[in-house]
PDB file of C-alpha atoms in Angstrom:
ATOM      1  CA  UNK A   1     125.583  86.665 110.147  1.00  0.00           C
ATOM      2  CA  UNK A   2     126.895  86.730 106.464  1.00  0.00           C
ATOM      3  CA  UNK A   3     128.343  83.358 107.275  1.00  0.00           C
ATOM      4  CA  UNK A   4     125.098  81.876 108.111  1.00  0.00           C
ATOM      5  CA  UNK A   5     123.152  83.611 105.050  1.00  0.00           C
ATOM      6  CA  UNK A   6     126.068  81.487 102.850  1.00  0.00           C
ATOM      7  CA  UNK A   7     125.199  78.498 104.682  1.00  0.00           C
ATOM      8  CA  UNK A   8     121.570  78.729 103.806  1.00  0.00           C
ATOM      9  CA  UNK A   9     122.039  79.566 100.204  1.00  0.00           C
ATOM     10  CA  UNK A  10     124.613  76.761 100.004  1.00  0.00           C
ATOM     11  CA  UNK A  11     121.779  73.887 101.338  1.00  0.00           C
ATOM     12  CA  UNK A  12     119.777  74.833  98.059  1.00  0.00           C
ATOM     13  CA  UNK A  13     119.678  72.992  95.235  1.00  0.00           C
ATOM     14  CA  UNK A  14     120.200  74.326  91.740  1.00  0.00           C
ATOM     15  CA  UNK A  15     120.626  77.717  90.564  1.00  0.00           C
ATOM     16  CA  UNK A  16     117.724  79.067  90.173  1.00  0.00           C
ATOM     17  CA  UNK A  17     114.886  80.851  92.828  1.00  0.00           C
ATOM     18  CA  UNK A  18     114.232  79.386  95.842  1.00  0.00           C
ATOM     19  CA  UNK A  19     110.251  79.011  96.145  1.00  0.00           C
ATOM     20  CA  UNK A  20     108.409  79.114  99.217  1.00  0.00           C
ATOM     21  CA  UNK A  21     104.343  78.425 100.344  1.00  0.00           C
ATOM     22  CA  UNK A  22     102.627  80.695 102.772  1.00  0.00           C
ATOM     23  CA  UNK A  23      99.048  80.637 103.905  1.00  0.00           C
ATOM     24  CA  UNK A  24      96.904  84.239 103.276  1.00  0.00           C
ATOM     25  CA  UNK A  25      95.167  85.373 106.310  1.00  0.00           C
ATOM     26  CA  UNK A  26      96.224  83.345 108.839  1.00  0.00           C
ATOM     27  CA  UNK A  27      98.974  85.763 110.136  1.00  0.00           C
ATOM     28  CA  UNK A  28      97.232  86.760 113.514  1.00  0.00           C
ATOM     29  CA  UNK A  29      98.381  86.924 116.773  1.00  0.00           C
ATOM     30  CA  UNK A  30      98.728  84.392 118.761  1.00  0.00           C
ATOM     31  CA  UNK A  31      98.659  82.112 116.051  1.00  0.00           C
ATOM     32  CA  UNK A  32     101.572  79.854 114.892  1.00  0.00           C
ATOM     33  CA  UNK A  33     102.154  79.017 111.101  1.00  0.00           C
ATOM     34  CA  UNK A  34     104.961  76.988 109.088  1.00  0.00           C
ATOM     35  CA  UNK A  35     106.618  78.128 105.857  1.00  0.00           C
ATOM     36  CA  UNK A  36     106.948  75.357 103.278  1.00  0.00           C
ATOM     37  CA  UNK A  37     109.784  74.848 100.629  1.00  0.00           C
ATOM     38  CA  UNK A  38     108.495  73.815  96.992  1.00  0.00           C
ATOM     39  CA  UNK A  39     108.681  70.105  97.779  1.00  0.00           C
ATOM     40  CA  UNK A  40     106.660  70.559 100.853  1.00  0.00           C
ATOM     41  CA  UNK A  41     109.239  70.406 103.762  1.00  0.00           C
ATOM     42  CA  UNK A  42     108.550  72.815 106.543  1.00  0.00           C
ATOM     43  CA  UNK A  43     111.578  75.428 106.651  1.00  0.00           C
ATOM     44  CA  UNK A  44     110.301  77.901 108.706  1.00  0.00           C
ATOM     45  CA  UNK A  45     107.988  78.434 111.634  1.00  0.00           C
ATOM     46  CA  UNK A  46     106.223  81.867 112.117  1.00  0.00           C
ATOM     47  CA  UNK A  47     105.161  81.775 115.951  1.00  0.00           C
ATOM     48  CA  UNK A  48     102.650  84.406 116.849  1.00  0.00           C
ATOM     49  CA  UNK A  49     103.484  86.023 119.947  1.00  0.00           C
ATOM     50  CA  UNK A  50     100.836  87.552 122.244  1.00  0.00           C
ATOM     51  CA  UNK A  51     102.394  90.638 124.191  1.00  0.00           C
ATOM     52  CA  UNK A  52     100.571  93.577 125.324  1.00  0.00           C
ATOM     53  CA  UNK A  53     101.606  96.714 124.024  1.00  0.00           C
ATOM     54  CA  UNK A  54     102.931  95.002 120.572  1.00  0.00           C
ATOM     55  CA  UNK A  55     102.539  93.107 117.778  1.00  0.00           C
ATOM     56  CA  UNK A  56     105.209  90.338 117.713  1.00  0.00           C
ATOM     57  CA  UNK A  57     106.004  87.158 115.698  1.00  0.00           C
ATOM     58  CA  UNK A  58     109.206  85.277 115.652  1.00  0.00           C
ATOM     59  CA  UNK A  59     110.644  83.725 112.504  1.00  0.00           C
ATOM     60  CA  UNK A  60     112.029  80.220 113.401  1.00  0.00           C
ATOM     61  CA  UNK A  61     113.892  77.844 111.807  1.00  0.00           C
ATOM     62  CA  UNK A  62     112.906  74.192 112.436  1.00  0.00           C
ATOM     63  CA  UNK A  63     115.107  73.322 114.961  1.00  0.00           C
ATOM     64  CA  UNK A  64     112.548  76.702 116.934  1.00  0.00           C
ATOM     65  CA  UNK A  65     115.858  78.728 116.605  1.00  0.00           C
ATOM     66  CA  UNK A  66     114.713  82.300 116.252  1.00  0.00           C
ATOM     67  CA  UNK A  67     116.372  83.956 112.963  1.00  0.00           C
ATOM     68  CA  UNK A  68     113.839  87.098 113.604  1.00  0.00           C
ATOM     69  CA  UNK A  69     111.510  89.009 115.467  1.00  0.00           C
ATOM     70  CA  UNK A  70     108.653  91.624 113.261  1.00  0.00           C
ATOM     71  CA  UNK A  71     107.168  93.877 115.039  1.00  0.00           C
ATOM     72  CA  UNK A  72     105.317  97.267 115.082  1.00  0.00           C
ATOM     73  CA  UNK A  73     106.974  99.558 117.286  1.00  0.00           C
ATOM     74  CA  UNK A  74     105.453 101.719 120.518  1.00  0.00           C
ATOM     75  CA  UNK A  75     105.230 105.180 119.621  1.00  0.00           C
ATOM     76  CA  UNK A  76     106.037 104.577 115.561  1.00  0.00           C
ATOM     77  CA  UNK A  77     104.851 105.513 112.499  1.00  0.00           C
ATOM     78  CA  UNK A  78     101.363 103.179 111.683  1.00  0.00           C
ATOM     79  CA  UNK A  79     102.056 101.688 108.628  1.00  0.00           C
ATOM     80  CA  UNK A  80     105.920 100.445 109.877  1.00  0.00           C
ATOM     81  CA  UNK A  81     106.879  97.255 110.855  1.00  0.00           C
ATOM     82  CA  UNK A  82     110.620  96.306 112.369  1.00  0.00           C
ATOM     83  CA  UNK A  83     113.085  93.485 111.599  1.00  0.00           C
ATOM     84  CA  UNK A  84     115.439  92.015 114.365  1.00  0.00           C
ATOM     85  CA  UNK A  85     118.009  89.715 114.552  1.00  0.00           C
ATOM     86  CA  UNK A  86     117.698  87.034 117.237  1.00  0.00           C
ATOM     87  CA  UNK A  87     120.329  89.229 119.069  1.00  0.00           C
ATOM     88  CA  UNK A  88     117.808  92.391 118.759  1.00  0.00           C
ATOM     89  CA  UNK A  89     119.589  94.404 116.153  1.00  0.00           C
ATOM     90  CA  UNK A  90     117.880  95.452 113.006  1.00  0.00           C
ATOM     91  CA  UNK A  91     117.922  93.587 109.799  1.00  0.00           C
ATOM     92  CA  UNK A  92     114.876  96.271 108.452  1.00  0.00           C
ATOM     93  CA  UNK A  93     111.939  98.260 108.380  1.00  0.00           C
ATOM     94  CA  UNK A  94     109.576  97.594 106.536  1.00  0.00           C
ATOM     95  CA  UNK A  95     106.968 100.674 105.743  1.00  0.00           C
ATOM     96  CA  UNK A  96     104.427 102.296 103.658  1.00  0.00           C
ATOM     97  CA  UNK A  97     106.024 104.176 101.206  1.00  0.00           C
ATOM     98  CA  UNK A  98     103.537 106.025  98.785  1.00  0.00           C
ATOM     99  CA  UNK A  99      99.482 105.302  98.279  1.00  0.00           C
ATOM    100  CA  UNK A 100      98.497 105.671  94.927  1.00  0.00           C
ATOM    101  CA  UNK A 101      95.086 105.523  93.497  1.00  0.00           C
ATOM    102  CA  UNK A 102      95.666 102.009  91.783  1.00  0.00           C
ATOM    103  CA  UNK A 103      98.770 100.364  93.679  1.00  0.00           C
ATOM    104  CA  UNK A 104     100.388 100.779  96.993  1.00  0.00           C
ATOM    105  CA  UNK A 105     104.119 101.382  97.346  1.00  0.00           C
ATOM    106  CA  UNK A 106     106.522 100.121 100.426  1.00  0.00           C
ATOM    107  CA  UNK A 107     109.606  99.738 101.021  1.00  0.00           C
ATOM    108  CA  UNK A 108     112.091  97.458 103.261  1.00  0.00           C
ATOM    109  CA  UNK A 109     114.809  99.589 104.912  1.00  0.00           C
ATOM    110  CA  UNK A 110     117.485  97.285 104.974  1.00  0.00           C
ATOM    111  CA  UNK A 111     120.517  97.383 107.523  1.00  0.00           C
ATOM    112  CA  UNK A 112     123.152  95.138 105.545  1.00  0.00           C
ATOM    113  CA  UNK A 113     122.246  95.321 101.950  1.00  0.00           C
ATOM    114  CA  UNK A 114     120.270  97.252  99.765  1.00  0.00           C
ATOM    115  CA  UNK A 115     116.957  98.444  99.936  1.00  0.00           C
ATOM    116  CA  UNK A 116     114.030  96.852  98.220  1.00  0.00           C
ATOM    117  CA  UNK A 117     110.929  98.807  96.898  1.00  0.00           C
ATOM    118  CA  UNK A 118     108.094  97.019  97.287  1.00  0.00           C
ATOM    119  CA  UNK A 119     104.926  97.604  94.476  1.00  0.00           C
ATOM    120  CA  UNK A 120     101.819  95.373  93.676  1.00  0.00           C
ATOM    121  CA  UNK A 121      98.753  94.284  95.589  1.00  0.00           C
ATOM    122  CA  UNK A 122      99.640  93.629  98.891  1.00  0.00           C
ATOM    123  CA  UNK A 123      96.165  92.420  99.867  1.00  0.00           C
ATOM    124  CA  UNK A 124      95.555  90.328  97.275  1.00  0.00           C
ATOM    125  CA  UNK A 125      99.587  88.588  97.558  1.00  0.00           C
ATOM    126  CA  UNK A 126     100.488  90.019  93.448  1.00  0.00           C
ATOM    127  CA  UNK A 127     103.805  91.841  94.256  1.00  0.00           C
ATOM    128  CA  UNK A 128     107.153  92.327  94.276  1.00  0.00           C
ATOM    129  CA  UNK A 129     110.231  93.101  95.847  1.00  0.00           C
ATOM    130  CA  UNK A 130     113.317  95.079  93.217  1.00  0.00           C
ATOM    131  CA  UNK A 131     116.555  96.503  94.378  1.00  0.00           C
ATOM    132  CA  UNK A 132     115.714  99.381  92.487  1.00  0.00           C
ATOM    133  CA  UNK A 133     116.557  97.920  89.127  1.00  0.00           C
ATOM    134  CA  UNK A 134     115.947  94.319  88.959  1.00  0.00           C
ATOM    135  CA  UNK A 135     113.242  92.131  90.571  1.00  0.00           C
ATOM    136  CA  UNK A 136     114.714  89.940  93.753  1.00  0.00           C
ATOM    137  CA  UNK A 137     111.418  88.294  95.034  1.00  0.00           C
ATOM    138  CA  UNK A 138     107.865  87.618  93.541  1.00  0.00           C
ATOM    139  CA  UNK A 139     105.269  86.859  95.711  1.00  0.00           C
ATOM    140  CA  UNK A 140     102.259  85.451  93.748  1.00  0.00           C
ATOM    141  CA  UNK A 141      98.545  83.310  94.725  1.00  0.00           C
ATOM    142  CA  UNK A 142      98.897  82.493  91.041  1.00  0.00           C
ATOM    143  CA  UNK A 143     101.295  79.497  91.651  1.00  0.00           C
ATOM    144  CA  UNK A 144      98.549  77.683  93.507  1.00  0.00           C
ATOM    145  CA  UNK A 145      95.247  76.174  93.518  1.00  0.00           C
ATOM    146  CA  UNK A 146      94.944  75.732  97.049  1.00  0.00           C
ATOM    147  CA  UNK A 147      92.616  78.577  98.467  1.00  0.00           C
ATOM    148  CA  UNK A 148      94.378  81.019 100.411  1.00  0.00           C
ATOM    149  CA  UNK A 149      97.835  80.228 100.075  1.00  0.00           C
ATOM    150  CA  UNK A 150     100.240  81.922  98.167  1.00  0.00           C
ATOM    151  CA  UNK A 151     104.057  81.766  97.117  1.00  0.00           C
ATOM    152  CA  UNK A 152     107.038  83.706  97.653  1.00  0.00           C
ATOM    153  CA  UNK A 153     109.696  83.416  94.651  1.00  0.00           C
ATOM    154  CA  UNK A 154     113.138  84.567  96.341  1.00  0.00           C
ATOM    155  CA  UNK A 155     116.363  85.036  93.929  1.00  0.00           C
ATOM    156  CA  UNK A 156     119.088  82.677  95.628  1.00  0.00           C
ATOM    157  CA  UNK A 157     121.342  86.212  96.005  1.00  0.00           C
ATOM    158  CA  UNK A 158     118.907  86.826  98.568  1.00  0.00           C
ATOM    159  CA  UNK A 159     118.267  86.050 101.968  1.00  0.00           C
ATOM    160  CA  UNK A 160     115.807  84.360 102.829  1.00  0.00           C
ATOM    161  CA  UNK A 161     114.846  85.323 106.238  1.00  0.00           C
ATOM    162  CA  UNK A 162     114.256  88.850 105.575  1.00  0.00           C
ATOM    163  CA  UNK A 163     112.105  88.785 102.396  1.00  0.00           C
ATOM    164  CA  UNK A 164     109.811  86.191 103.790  1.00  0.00           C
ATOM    165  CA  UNK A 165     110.194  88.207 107.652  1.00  0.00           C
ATOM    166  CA  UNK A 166     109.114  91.795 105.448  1.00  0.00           C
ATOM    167  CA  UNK A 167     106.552  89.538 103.256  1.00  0.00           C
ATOM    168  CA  UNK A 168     104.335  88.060 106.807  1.00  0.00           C
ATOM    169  CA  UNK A 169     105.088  92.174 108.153  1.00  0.00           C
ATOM    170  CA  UNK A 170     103.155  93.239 104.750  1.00  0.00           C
ATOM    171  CA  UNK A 171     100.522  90.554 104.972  1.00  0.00           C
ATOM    172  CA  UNK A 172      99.773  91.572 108.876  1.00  0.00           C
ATOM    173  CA  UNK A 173      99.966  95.529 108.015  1.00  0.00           C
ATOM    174  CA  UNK A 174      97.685  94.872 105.227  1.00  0.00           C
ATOM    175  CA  UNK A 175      94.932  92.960 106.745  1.00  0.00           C
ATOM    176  CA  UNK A 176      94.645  94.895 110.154  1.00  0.00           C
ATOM    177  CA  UNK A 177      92.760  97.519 108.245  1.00  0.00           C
ATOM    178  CA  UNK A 178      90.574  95.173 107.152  1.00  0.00           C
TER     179      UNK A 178
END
């Protein structure tokens, strides 16, 4: 697994964060929805999956390899979303952490790293992700003038795969309540 997170940090160009376009709202399922790099290339495919007792998409690079599976667990706690591995371990969990009157709070349980706490507006795509002490990912509608579409800044430290899998688990737990 590390070995493959190299790989894709190694096909980047440059130094600095890796950027990434997402559409707002259309995370539903059943639905299917690409991720785009900042030059426009489609690097991921979110494929909604339409099971019965669970909400379930799969994260898909573009050769339709699954690199994850998000989804809310049978008999969990509401607000918590899990991370697999195409091999059905955990990468996270992503949950609610704390509501506060202005700002919510979540965080993203992660099995082979650290932790990332999560604050902003979820709803409204203005948050981001630390590791406690410094900022990893930014995820912003500011970047764009396209309605409903936002961006997801990721540090190149990072892996991809589960920041943007934890980013479309925040978008869906956010706009079920809706």
């Amino acid at each position: 697994m590390r070995g493959r997170r190299q790989e894709r940090r190694d096909e980047r160009h440059g130094d600095g964060r890796v950027h990434y376009k997402m559409r707002q709202r259309l995370v539903s399922i059943g639905d299917d929805f690409w991720i785009e790099d900042d030059s426009g290339a489609r690097v991921y495919k979110v494929d909604g999956k339409a099971l019965r007792l669970r909400k379930t998409l799969i994260l898909e690079d573009t050769e339709g390899n699954k690199l994850a599976k998000i989804q809310s667990k049978v008999l969990r706690i509401k607000d918590a979303m899990e991370v697999e591995d195409a091999d059905g371990n955990r990468l996270a969990m992503v949950k609610k952490a704390l509501i506060s009157p202005l700002r919510e709070r979540w965080s993203v349980d992660v099995e082979d790293g650290p932790d990332f706490d999560i604050k902003g507006n979820i709803v409204d795509h203005e948050y981001t992700f630390t590791d406690g002490r410094t900022t990893v990912a930014t995820v912003s509608k500011q970047w764009f003038r396209v309605a409903d579409t936002y961006g997801v800044e990721i540090d190149p430290d990072q892996d991809p795969v589960i920041v943007l899998a934890a980013t479309v688990a925040l978008d869906m737990m956010a706009h079920e309540h809706r």
